[in-house]
mmCIF file of C-alpha atoms in Angstrom:
data_model
loop_
_atom_site.group_PDB
_atom_site.id
_atom_site.type_symbol
_atom_site.label_atom_id
_atom_site.label_comp_id
_atom_site.label_asym_id
_atom_site.label_seq_id
_atom_site.Cartn_x
_atom_site.Cartn_y
_atom_site.Cartn_z
ATOM 1 C CA GLU A 1 59.945 -52.598 53.543
ATOM 2 C CA TYR A 2 63.307 -53.106 51.434
ATOM 3 C CA SER A 3 64.764 -51.977 48.209
ATOM 4 C CA PRO A 4 63.293 -53.153 44.963
ATOM 5 C CA ASP A 5 67.017 -53.891 43.759
ATOM 6 C CA GLU A 6 66.648 -57.030 45.923
ATOM 7 C CA GLU A 7 63.969 -58.622 43.790
ATOM 8 C CA GLU A 8 65.436 -60.402 40.758
ATOM 9 C CA ARG A 9 62.115 -59.645 38.945
ATOM 10 C CA ASN A 10 61.406 -56.879 36.937
ATOM 11 C CA TRP A 11 58.542 -54.156 36.281
ATOM 12 C CA LEU A 12 57.561 -51.092 34.977
ATOM 13 C CA THR A 13 57.129 -49.548 37.590
ATOM 14 C CA LYS A 14 60.519 -50.239 39.657
ATOM 15 C CA ALA A 15 62.859 -47.951 38.483
ATOM 16 C CA THR A 16 60.233 -45.112 40.281
ATOM 17 C CA GLU A 17 59.607 -47.280 43.249
ATOM 18 C CA GLN A 18 63.320 -47.910 44.228
ATOM 19 C CA ARG A 19 64.061 -43.911 43.395
ATOM 20 C CA TYR A 20 61.329 -43.808 46.175
ATOM 21 C CA TYR A 21 63.226 -46.027 48.938
ATOM 22 C CA ASP A 22 66.653 -44.569 47.913
ATOM 23 C CA LEU A 23 64.969 -41.067 48.815
ATOM 24 C CA ILE A 24 63.242 -42.068 52.315
ATOM 25 C CA ALA A 25 65.411 -45.135 53.189
ATOM 26 C CA ASN A 26 69.038 -45.503 51.448
ATOM 27 C CA GLU A 27 71.783 -43.716 53.534
ATOM 28 C CA ASP A 28 74.512 -43.708 50.429
ATOM 29 C CA TYR A 29 72.122 -42.204 48.132
ATOM 30 C CA ARG A 30 70.818 -39.510 50.470
ATOM 31 C CA ARG A 31 74.187 -37.975 50.366
ATOM 32 C CA GLU A 32 75.561 -39.003 46.975
ATOM 33 C CA MET A 33 72.143 -38.174 45.423
ATOM 34 C CA PHE A 34 73.624 -33.679 46.681
ATOM 35 C CA ARG A 35 76.927 -34.475 45.225
ATOM 36 C CA GLU A 36 75.225 -35.701 41.332
ATOM 37 C CA ARG A 37 73.593 -32.726 41.514
ATOM 38 C CA ALA A 38 76.296 -30.196 42.646
ATOM 39 C CA GLU A 39 77.976 -31.426 39.450
ATOM 40 C CA ASN A 40 75.452 -30.409 37.162
ATOM 41 C CA TRP A 41 76.707 -26.827 35.859
ATOM 42 C CA LEU A 42 73.942 -26.264 33.929
ATOM 43 C CA SER A 43 71.349 -26.281 36.786
ATOM 44 C CA LEU A 44 70.475 -22.638 38.346
ATOM 45 C CA SER A 45 70.763 -23.447 41.799
ATOM 46 C CA HIS A 46 74.754 -24.560 41.287
ATOM 47 C CA LYS A 47 76.122 -22.384 44.096
ATOM 48 C CA LYS A 48 73.553 -23.929 46.238
ATOM 49 C CA ASP A 49 73.736 -27.410 45.386
ATOM 50 C CA SER A 50 77.966 -26.809 45.365
ATOM 51 C CA THR A 51 77.995 -25.311 48.876
ATOM 52 C CA LEU A 52 75.586 -28.509 50.172
ATOM 53 C CA ALA A 53 77.987 -30.833 48.341
ATOM 54 C CA LYS A 54 80.928 -29.244 49.941
ATOM 55 C CA LEU A 55 79.237 -29.187 53.554
ATOM 56 C CA LEU A 56 78.558 -33.502 53.173
ATOM 57 C CA THR A 57 81.684 -33.923 51.507
ATOM 58 C CA LYS A 58 83.912 -31.649 54.945
ATOM 59 C CA ASN A 59 81.419 -33.965 57.347
ATOM 60 C CA PRO A 60 78.721 -36.798 56.119
ATOM 61 C CA LEU A 61 76.541 -36.318 59.811
ATOM 62 C CA PHE A 62 75.325 -33.321 58.315
ATOM 63 C CA ILE A 63 73.013 -34.844 56.034
ATOM 64 C CA HIS A 64 70.566 -34.859 59.246
ATOM 65 C CA GLU A 65 69.823 -31.785 59.027
ATOM 66 C CA ALA A 66 66.301 -30.385 59.269
ATOM 67 C CA TYR A 67 67.480 -28.276 55.699
ATOM 68 C CA TYR A 68 68.662 -31.734 53.819
ATOM 69 C CA GLU A 69 65.533 -33.384 55.316
ATOM 70 C CA THR A 70 62.554 -31.238 54.564
ATOM 71 C CA GLU A 71 64.668 -31.515 50.992
ATOM 72 C CA LEU A 72 64.408 -35.339 50.444
ATOM 73 C CA ASP A 73 61.017 -35.216 52.457
ATOM 74 C CA ASP A 74 60.512 -32.990 48.904
ATOM 75 C CA LEU A 75 61.198 -35.298 46.412
ATOM 76 C CA ALA A 76 60.190 -38.700 47.534
ATOM 77 C CA GLU A 77 57.333 -36.108 47.403
ATOM 78 C CA LYS A 78 57.535 -35.542 44.093
ATOM 79 C CA VAL A 79 58.604 -38.840 43.325
ATOM 80 C CA LEU A 80 55.019 -40.181 44.897
ATOM 81 C CA LYS A 81 53.028 -37.790 42.969
ATOM 82 C CA ASN A 82 54.316 -38.342 40.216
ATOM 83 C CA TYR A 83 54.340 -42.265 40.443
ATOM 84 C CA ALA A 84 50.304 -41.405 40.886
ATOM 85 C CA VAL A 85 49.626 -39.907 37.386
ATOM 86 C CA GLY A 86 51.532 -41.746 36.086
ATOM 87 C CA LYS A 87 54.822 -40.171 35.654
ATOM 88 C CA LEU A 88 57.044 -43.336 35.525
ATOM 89 C CA LEU A 89 61.106 -43.173 35.334
ATOM 90 C CA ILE A 90 61.565 -45.193 32.470
ATOM 91 C CA ALA A 91 64.690 -45.447 29.972
ATOM 92 C CA GLY A 92 64.418 -42.842 27.701
ATOM 93 C CA ASP A 93 65.070 -39.718 26.389
ATOM 94 C CA ASN A 94 62.532 -36.837 24.475
ATOM 95 C CA ARG A 95 64.559 -35.338 20.922
ATOM 96 C CA PHE A 96 63.493 -33.652 18.301
ATOM 97 C CA LEU A 97 62.433 -35.550 15.534
ATOM 98 C CA SER A 98 63.968 -35.035 11.490
ATOM 99 C CA ALA A 99 64.042 -36.687 8.726
ATOM 100 C CA ASP A 100 67.388 -39.030 8.176
ATOM 101 C CA LEU A 101 69.906 -36.298 7.169
ATOM 102 C CA ILE A 102 72.100 -39.066 5.284
ATOM 103 C CA SER A 103 69.525 -39.528 2.434
ATOM 104 C CA PHE A 104 69.168 -36.161 1.934
ATOM 105 C CA LEU A 105 72.875 -35.488 1.671
ATOM 106 C CA TYR A 106 71.994 -38.078 -1.021
ATOM 107 C CA TYR A 107 69.802 -35.988 -3.194
ATOM 108 C CA LEU A 108 72.260 -32.997 -2.719
ATOM 109 C CA VAL A 109 75.294 -35.120 -4.331
ATOM 110 C CA GLN A 110 72.704 -36.879 -7.217
ATOM 111 C CA PRO A 111 72.803 -33.994 -9.285
ATOM 112 C CA TYR A 112 76.586 -33.979 -10.164
ATOM 113 C CA ALA A 113 77.076 -38.374 -9.998
ATOM 114 C CA SER A 114 77.220 -38.581 -13.259
ATOM 115 C CA VAL A 115 79.714 -36.200 -14.287
ATOM 116 C CA SER A 116 82.200 -36.557 -11.804
ATOM 117 C CA GLU A 117 83.518 -40.262 -10.603
ATOM 118 C CA LYS A 118 84.465 -38.953 -6.697
ATOM 119 C CA ALA A 119 80.752 -37.642 -6.344
ATOM 120 C CA TYR A 120 79.152 -40.938 -8.089
ATOM 121 C CA ARG A 121 80.933 -42.881 -5.024
ATOM 122 C CA LEU A 122 79.890 -40.595 -2.319
ATOM 123 C CA GLN A 123 76.321 -41.011 -3.208
ATOM 124 C CA MET A 124 77.153 -45.264 -3.358
ATOM 125 C CA SER A 125 78.339 -44.323 0.325
ATOM 126 C CA LEU A 126 75.810 -42.499 1.830
ATOM 127 C CA TYR A 127 72.995 -44.361 -0.375
ATOM 128 C CA ARG A 128 74.253 -48.092 1.941
ATOM 129 C CA GLU A 129 74.348 -45.649 4.733
ATOM 130 C CA MET A 130 70.069 -44.705 4.322
ATOM 131 C CA LEU A 131 68.511 -45.642 6.649
ATOM 132 C CA LYS A 132 65.782 -48.186 6.709
ATOM 133 C CA ASP A 133 61.653 -48.618 7.160
ATOM 134 C CA SER A 134 61.920 -49.521 10.633
ATOM 135 C CA GLU A 135 65.506 -47.811 11.548
ATOM 136 C CA ILE A 136 66.293 -45.007 13.562
ATOM 137 C CA TYR A 137 69.643 -43.493 14.732
ATOM 138 C CA ALA A 138 69.240 -41.511 18.276
ATOM 139 C CA PRO A 139 73.183 -41.029 18.291
ATOM 140 C CA GLY A 140 74.794 -40.039 22.057
ATOM 141 C CA ALA A 141 72.229 -41.556 23.722
ATOM 142 C CA ALA A 142 72.688 -41.964 27.614
ATOM 143 C CA TYR A 143 70.876 -45.167 28.605
ATOM 144 C CA ASP A 144 71.800 -48.650 27.332
ATOM 145 C CA SER A 145 71.434 -49.535 23.812
ATOM 146 C CA GLN A 146 68.484 -51.702 22.821
ATOM 147 C CA GLU A 147 68.024 -53.934 20.020
ATOM 148 C CA ARG A 148 64.251 -51.903 19.426
ATOM 149 C CA TYR A 149 62.525 -48.611 20.839
ATOM 150 C CA THR A 150 59.031 -46.924 20.717
ATOM 151 C CA LEU A 151 58.481 -43.746 19.838
ATOM 152 C CA LEU A 152 55.761 -41.757 21.445
ATOM 153 C CA ARG A 153 54.659 -38.343 20.906
ATOM 154 C CA ASN A 154 52.070 -36.380 22.493
ATOM 155 C CA PRO A 155 48.790 -36.359 23.101
ATOM 156 C CA HIS A 156 49.667 -40.260 22.815
ATOM 157 C CA ILE A 157 45.458 -41.482 21.892
ATOM 158 C CA ALA A 158 45.854 -44.788 20.695
ATOM 159 C CA ARG A 159 47.662 -48.105 20.116
ATOM 160 C CA ASN A 160 47.855 -47.055 16.812
ATOM 161 C CA GLU A 161 49.701 -44.115 17.444
ATOM 162 C CA GLU A 162 52.393 -46.889 18.671
ATOM 163 C CA VAL A 163 55.557 -47.086 16.789
ATOM 164 C CA LEU A 164 58.272 -49.740 17.244
ATOM 165 C CA VAL A 165 61.983 -49.230 15.517
ATOM 166 C CA LYS A 166 65.019 -50.235 15.524
ATOM 167 C CA PRO A 167 68.550 -49.097 15.763
ATOM 168 C CA THR A 168 70.790 -48.662 13.204
ATOM 169 C CA LYS A 169 74.180 -49.848 12.773
ATOM 170 C CA GLU A 170 77.421 -47.417 14.282
ATOM 171 C CA GLU A 171 80.254 -48.119 12.495
ATOM 172 C CA LYS A 172 82.655 -45.795 13.697
ATOM 173 C CA HIS A 173 84.092 -43.669 10.804
ATOM 174 C CA SER A 174 81.326 -44.167 9.096
ATOM 175 C CA LEU A 175 79.734 -41.196 6.828
ATOM 176 C CA ARG A 176 76.742 -40.853 9.255
ATOM 177 C CA ASP A 177 78.941 -40.704 12.730
ATOM 178 C CA LEU A 178 82.171 -38.292 11.039
ATOM 179 C CA TYR A 179 79.176 -35.406 10.338
ATOM 180 C CA LEU A 180 75.775 -36.288 12.523
ATOM 181 C CA SER A 181 77.102 -38.757 15.547
ATOM 182 C CA HIS A 182 77.186 -34.883 17.745
ATOM 183 C CA LEU A 183 72.985 -34.392 17.209
ATOM 184 C CA THR A 184 72.961 -35.777 19.810
ATOM 185 C CA ASP A 185 69.009 -34.341 20.542
ATOM 186 C CA VAL A 186 67.406 -35.749 17.556
ATOM 187 C CA VAL A 187 66.103 -38.751 16.141
ATOM 188 C CA MET A 188 66.323 -39.538 12.653
ATOM 189 C CA VAL A 189 64.138 -41.722 10.542
ATOM 190 C CA SER A 190 63.289 -42.443 7.460
ATOM 191 C CA SER A 191 61.495 -39.607 4.930
ATOM 192 C CA THR A 192 59.681 -42.841 3.072
ATOM 193 C CA ALA A 193 57.903 -44.416 6.192
ATOM 194 C CA LEU A 194 55.088 -43.788 7.560
ATOM 195 C CA ILE A 195 56.361 -42.539 11.346
ATOM 196 C CA ALA A 196 55.944 -39.322 11.041
ATOM 197 C CA GLU A 197 52.733 -40.123 10.196
ATOM 198 C CA ARG A 198 51.891 -42.873 12.727
ATOM 199 C CA LEU A 199 52.643 -40.240 15.424
ATOM 200 C CA GLY A 200 49.509 -37.793 14.953
ATOM 201 C CA GLY A 201 50.666 -36.628 11.749
ATOM 202 C CA ALA A 202 53.853 -35.428 12.956
ATOM 203 C CA ASP A 203 55.767 -33.356 10.214
ATOM 204 C CA TYR A 204 59.647 -32.521 10.612
ATOM 205 C CA ASP A 205 59.898 -28.435 11.816
ATOM 206 C CA GLY A 206 61.050 -29.495 15.790
ATOM 207 C CA ASP A 207 58.450 -31.592 16.877
ATOM 208 C CA MET A 208 59.308 -32.871 19.763
ATOM 209 C CA ILE A 209 58.778 -37.048 20.945
ATOM 210 C CA LYS A 210 60.154 -39.284 23.037
ATOM 211 C CA THR A 211 62.735 -42.478 22.425
ATOM 212 C CA ILE A 212 61.844 -45.407 24.934
ATOM 213 C CA ALA A 213 63.847 -47.727 25.840
ATOM 214 C CA GLU A 214 62.335 -49.493 28.249
ATOM 215 C CA PRO A 215 62.884 -53.538 27.052
ATOM 216 C CA ILE A 216 59.265 -54.251 29.525
ATOM 217 C CA LEU A 217 56.896 -51.192 27.461
ATOM 218 C CA ASN A 218 59.015 -51.692 23.890
ATOM 219 C CA ASP A 219 57.897 -54.977 24.049
ATOM 220 C CA CYS A 220 53.639 -54.604 25.174
ATOM 221 C CA VAL A 221 54.030 -52.056 22.243
ATOM 222 C CA MET A 222 55.341 -55.833 20.572
ATOM 223 C CA GLN A 223 51.918 -57.463 20.714
ATOM 224 C CA ASN A 224 50.488 -54.410 18.271
ATOM 225 C CA TYR A 225 52.467 -55.861 15.275
ATOM 226 C CA ALA A 226 51.347 -58.975 13.895
ATOM 227 C CA GLY A 227 53.589 -61.577 12.173
ATOM 228 C CA ALA A 228 57.706 -62.495 13.344
ATOM 229 C CA ASP A 229 59.059 -61.351 16.797
ATOM 230 C CA TYR A 230 61.036 -58.292 14.307
ATOM 231 C CA ALA A 231 58.078 -57.831 11.500
ATOM 232 C CA ILE A 232 58.257 -54.423 12.346
ATOM 233 C CA SER A 233 56.849 -53.445 9.404
ATOM 234 C CA ASN A 234 54.270 -50.623 8.243
ATOM 235 C CA GLN A 235 52.255 -53.410 7.028
ATOM 236 C CA MET A 236 52.454 -55.272 10.245
ATOM 237 C CA ALA A 237 51.290 -52.192 12.624
ATOM 238 C CA LEU A 238 47.620 -51.627 13.405
ATOM 239 C CA PRO A 239 46.148 -49.221 10.973
ATOM 240 C CA LEU A 240 47.253 -46.035 10.350
ATOM 241 C CA LEU A 241 45.184 -42.943 11.638
ATOM 242 C CA GLN A 242 44.881 -40.389 8.849
ATOM 243 C CA ILE A 243 43.902 -36.578 10.043
ATOM 244 C CA PRO A 244 42.265 -35.251 6.940
ATOM 245 C CA SER A 245 43.075 -31.953 5.448
ATOM 246 C CA ALA A 246 40.737 -29.150 5.345
ATOM 247 C CA ASP A 247 41.098 -26.402 3.020
ATOM 248 C CA PRO A 248 41.987 -23.034 5.693
ATOM 249 C CA LEU A 249 38.865 -20.318 6.227
ATOM 250 C CA ILE A 250 39.594 -16.789 4.029
ATOM 251 C CA HIS A 251 38.611 -14.071 6.004
ATOM 252 C CA ASN A 252 38.763 -10.378 5.405
ATOM 253 C CA ALA A 253 42.352 -9.158 7.249
ATOM 254 C CA GLY A 254 40.527 -5.793 7.884
ATOM 255 C CA ASP A 255 37.603 -7.422 9.345
ATOM 256 C CA TRP A 256 37.969 -6.995 13.479
ATOM 257 C CA TYR A 257 35.426 -9.423 14.556
ATOM 258 C CA ALA A 258 37.729 -12.223 12.308
ATOM 259 C CA ARG A 259 41.407 -11.018 14.047
ATOM 260 C CA PHE A 260 39.624 -11.458 17.216
ATOM 261 C CA GLU A 261 37.947 -14.770 16.487
ATOM 262 C CA ALA A 262 41.007 -15.708 15.047
ATOM 263 C CA ILE A 263 43.215 -15.221 17.794
ATOM 264 C CA ARG A 264 40.300 -17.075 19.938
ATOM 265 C CA ASN A 265 40.621 -20.479 18.227
ATOM 266 C CA THR A 266 44.603 -20.478 18.482
ATOM 267 C CA PHE A 267 43.782 -19.819 22.928
ATOM 268 C CA SER A 268 41.066 -22.516 22.546
ATOM 269 C CA SER A 269 42.030 -25.186 22.413
ATOM 270 C CA ARG A 270 40.370 -28.475 23.499
ATOM 271 C CA VAL A 271 42.699 -30.883 23.455
ATOM 272 C CA GLY A 272 42.776 -31.496 26.975
ATOM 273 C CA GLN A 273 39.354 -32.365 26.718
ATOM 274 C CA ILE A 274 39.464 -34.523 23.772
ATOM 275 C CA SER A 275 42.215 -37.050 25.917
ATOM 276 C CA ASN A 276 39.779 -37.043 28.707
ATOM 277 C CA ALA A 277 37.208 -38.754 26.464
ATOM 278 C CA ALA A 278 39.942 -40.248 25.259
ATOM 279 C CA LEU A 279 41.040 -42.151 28.323
ATOM 280 C CA ASP A 280 37.986 -43.075 29.271
ATOM 281 C CA ARG A 281 37.509 -45.773 26.173
ATOM 282 C CA SER A 282 40.710 -46.427 26.396
ATOM 283 C CA ILE A 283 40.646 -47.808 29.473
ATOM 284 C CA ILE A 284 38.206 -50.356 28.923
ATOM 285 C CA ALA A 285 39.485 -50.399 24.753
ATOM 286 C CA TYR A 286 42.751 -51.758 26.259
ATOM 287 C CA ASP A 287 41.248 -54.735 29.258
ATOM 288 C CA GLU A 288 41.655 -57.817 28.875
ATOM 289 C CA ASN A 289 38.708 -57.618 31.293
ATOM 290 C CA ILE A 290 35.751 -56.572 30.040
ATOM 291 C CA ASP A 291 33.351 -57.850 26.805
ATOM 292 C CA SER A 292 34.574 -57.741 23.025
ATOM 293 C CA GLU A 293 30.756 -56.021 22.215
ATOM 294 C CA THR A 294 32.156 -53.077 24.465
ATOM 295 C CA LYS A 295 35.976 -53.189 23.946
ATOM 296 C CA GLU A 296 35.340 -53.250 20.151
ATOM 297 C CA LYS A 297 33.107 -49.857 20.517
ATOM 298 C CA CYS A 298 35.702 -47.898 22.636
ATOM 299 C CA ARG A 299 38.191 -48.555 21.234
ATOM 300 C CA GLN A 300 36.615 -47.450 17.980
ATOM 301 C CA GLU A 301 35.778 -44.552 19.300
ATOM 302 C CA THR A 302 39.379 -43.812 21.203
ATOM 303 C CA GLU A 303 40.858 -44.174 16.805
ATOM 304 C CA THR A 304 38.107 -41.320 16.243
ATOM 305 C CA LEU A 305 39.346 -39.379 19.373
ATOM 306 C CA ALA A 306 42.770 -39.231 17.715
ATOM 307 C CA ILE A 307 41.357 -38.324 14.452
ATOM 308 C CA LEU A 308 39.282 -35.611 15.800
ATOM 309 C CA THR A 309 43.122 -34.036 17.806
ATOM 310 C CA GLY A 310 44.342 -33.557 14.891
ATOM 311 C CA LEU A 311 41.687 -31.781 13.751
ATOM 312 C CA GLU A 312 41.580 -29.779 16.834
ATOM 313 C CA ILE A 313 45.064 -29.025 16.768
ATOM 314 C CA ASP A 314 45.195 -28.252 13.023
ATOM 315 C CA SER A 315 41.787 -25.632 13.538
ATOM 316 C CA ALA A 316 44.427 -23.084 14.698
ATOM 317 C CA LYS A 317 46.131 -23.272 11.497
ATOM 318 C CA SER A 318 42.882 -23.957 9.728
ATOM 319 C CA GLY A 319 39.672 -21.487 11.669
ATOM 320 C CA ILE A 320 37.548 -24.450 11.505
ATOM 321 C CA LYS A 321 36.818 -26.280 14.559
ATOM 322 C CA PRO A 322 35.798 -29.962 14.436
ATOM 323 C CA ASP A 323 32.189 -31.203 16.120
ATOM 324 C CA LEU A 324 33.320 -32.827 19.414
ATOM 325 C CA SER A 325 29.466 -32.478 20.597
ATOM 326 C CA GLU A 326 28.735 -36.544 20.820
ATOM 327 C CA TYR A 327 32.195 -36.325 23.115
ATOM 328 C CA LEU A 328 32.439 -33.534 24.975
ATOM 329 C CA SER A 329 28.444 -33.029 26.029
ATOM 330 C CA LYS A 330 27.828 -36.399 25.940
ATOM 331 C CA LYS A 331 28.538 -38.007 29.393
ATOM 332 C CA LYS A 332 27.894 -42.141 27.616
ATOM 333 C CA ILE A 333 31.338 -43.057 29.527
ATOM 334 C CA LYS A 334 31.590 -43.122 32.583
ATOM 335 C CA ARG A 335 34.399 -40.771 34.195
ATOM 336 C CA SER A 336 37.663 -43.294 34.822
ATOM 337 C CA SER A 337 38.331 -43.294 38.847
ATOM 338 C CA PHE A 338 42.369 -42.198 37.756
ATOM 339 C CA LEU A 339 40.983 -38.797 35.838
ATOM 340 C CA LYS A 340 38.969 -38.049 38.670
ATOM 341 C CA TYR A 341 42.172 -38.400 41.136
ATOM 342 C CA LYS A 342 44.212 -36.325 39.077
ATOM 343 C CA THR A 343 41.031 -33.419 39.660
ATOM 344 C CA ILE A 344 41.463 -34.090 42.940
ATOM 345 C CA LEU A 345 45.276 -32.836 42.992
ATOM 346 C CA GLU A 346 44.795 -30.436 40.621
ATOM 347 C CA SER A 347 42.298 -28.369 42.613
ATOM 348 C CA SER A 348 44.950 -29.165 45.492
ATOM 349 C CA GLU A 349 47.348 -27.021 44.197
ATOM 350 C CA VAL A 350 44.950 -23.649 44.501
ATOM 351 C CA ARG A 351 42.765 -22.129 47.286
ATOM 352 C CA ARG A 352 39.390 -24.139 47.407
ATOM 353 C CA PRO A 353 36.255 -22.297 48.728
ATOM 354 C CA TRP A 354 35.930 -22.644 52.524
ATOM 355 C CA TYR A 355 33.295 -24.275 52.125
ATOM 356 C CA GLU A 356 34.477 -27.046 50.344
ATOM 357 C CA PRO A 357 35.554 -30.211 52.104
ATOM 358 C CA THR A 358 38.832 -30.496 52.459
ATOM 359 C CA PHE A 359 41.706 -31.351 50.435
ATOM 360 C CA ASP A 360 42.586 -34.543 52.841
ATOM 361 C CA GLU A 361 39.277 -35.628 53.129
ATOM 362 C CA GLN A 362 38.764 -35.559 48.859
ATOM 363 C CA PHE A 363 41.531 -38.006 49.271
ATOM 364 C CA LYS A 364 40.050 -40.317 52.202
ATOM 365 C CA GLU A 365 36.628 -40.194 50.624
ATOM 366 C CA TYR A 366 38.822 -41.121 47.142
ATOM 367 C CA PHE A 367 40.136 -43.802 48.699
ATOM 368 C CA GLY A 368 38.034 -45.464 50.962
ATOM 369 C CA SER A 369 35.154 -45.467 48.020
ATOM 370 C CA THR A 370 36.616 -47.058 45.368
ATOM 371 C CA ASP A 371 37.115 -51.086 45.403
ATOM 372 C CA TRP A 372 40.505 -51.248 44.484
ATOM 373 C CA GLN A 373 40.392 -55.794 44.003
ATOM 374 C CA GLY A 374 37.037 -54.421 41.293
ATOM 375 C CA VAL A 375 40.014 -52.497 39.595
ATOM 376 C CA SER A 376 41.435 -53.943 37.169
ATOM 377 C CA SER A 377 43.334 -52.083 35.318
ATOM 378 C CA ASN A 378 46.539 -50.530 36.362
ATOM 379 C CA LEU A 379 46.477 -46.884 35.023
ATOM 380 C CA GLU A 380 43.633 -47.123 37.622
ATOM 381 C CA LYS A 381 45.125 -48.748 40.830
ATOM 382 C CA LEU A 382 48.185 -45.852 40.638
ATOM 383 C CA PRO A 383 47.018 -43.467 42.246
ATOM 384 C CA TYR A 384 46.688 -46.913 45.378
ATOM 385 C CA TYR A 385 49.522 -48.881 43.565
ATOM 386 C CA ALA A 386 51.532 -45.002 44.984
ATOM 387 C CA GLN A 387 49.757 -45.137 49.182
ATOM 388 C CA MET A 388 50.676 -48.425 49.115
ATOM 389 C CA LEU A 389 54.329 -47.909 48.039
ATOM 390 C CA LYS A 390 54.047 -45.174 50.852
ATOM 391 C CA LYS A 391 52.425 -47.229 53.589
ATOM 392 C CA ASN A 392 55.182 -50.068 53.208
ATOM 393 C CA THR A 393 58.039 -47.588 53.077
ATOM 394 C CA PRO A 394 58.534 -45.776 56.526
ATOM 395 C CA LYS A 395 60.790 -43.306 56.665
ATOM 396 C CA ALA A 396 63.923 -43.689 59.109
ATOM 397 C CA LYS A 397 63.425 -42.135 62.190
ATOM 398 C CA ARG A 398 66.338 -40.027 62.390
ATOM 399 C CA LYS A 399 68.498 -38.303 65.307
ATOM 400 C CA PRO A 400 70.419 -34.385 64.374
ATOM 401 C CA ALA A 401 74.100 -35.098 65.127
ATOM 402 C CA LYS A 402 75.209 -32.946 68.095
ATOM 403 C CA ALA A 403 77.049 -29.581 67.357
ATOM 404 C CA SER A 404 80.566 -31.039 69.096
ATOM 405 C CA GLU A 405 79.666 -34.172 66.582
ATOM 406 C CA LEU A 406 78.977 -31.516 63.411
ATOM 407 C CA PHE A 407 81.639 -28.984 63.936
ATOM 408 C CA THR A 408 84.857 -30.650 64.762
ATOM 409 C CA PHE A 409 88.133 -28.200 64.072
#
């Protein structure tokens, strides 16, 4: 019933909860949001947003009209829905992964360094600016600079695929600043580091990764690294999960059935099923309240599934599908309540058969049949947290202004 910003404490879901509160109860934010949207020239609905913002500038009382109320309510419901399935608002962005281009320039100049003093001095300047193995360069970030960042890539299966890095020192008028600072959609890493390999076998041909600047999340990832607080190195991290390569199957190009199989395998990925199986196990593997023997078994299976995910992705090129019967056919692990909620939510977006319970009834049964006090995983509790957020953030009763107050001529 009060703004999360009034709390001095910080927690991972605070920004998401604040956004929901602002959309529901913060009158200043509700008006300002339309003005901010009108300033986004790239938006497909810029003309409509601009008109709505101009109306509020003319008379702020329009905010209580049904059209504005509906728009704000829909946005609040979207925030709540994303909260329940783990799509939280945190500091960070999505960027293309790239090897360090300063290193590329260094080797480009190298053949001329032995015959030209100018080229030699340039090469030495480039050498001094090359990224270290634990450093990244992410120019033009919209968030506050942090002492360390986390790099993630989807699908994110095991903790072994979380990479902690430090930003390189950015100096004005340096070669990096002069030639690379405009690449604001790219994050560069050292080509000699194992960062790409640790990110589920990523490469530099257009892979998109997440650069996380949220201090709370970064502190959690820091626990994966042994040693001192800033001992960020591959040697200090969890073991690297290497995805083995397979020789591709060779078929006769004139065999039409083989062509059909190749196309079918390309569009019949089981990555989603593997991710669900891995999530069921990772919830147990990383839960501090589970006995160590069960945790260790689930941890090993989670890491195995991370490798199998890479093989499944590569199978579109190699034609060799990994054997997943051990994990997909046999229900050895109980389906998590979080995935049960996602299944109900996804089903609610399509038309249901008439004989099935309504989705409101299914949601009521889901929340009523779950012992939330006995659930120890915060991930599994997210649907419950979202429900409590809605319950404890009552919507203010607003009355539309009179016509005489709206249209003042």
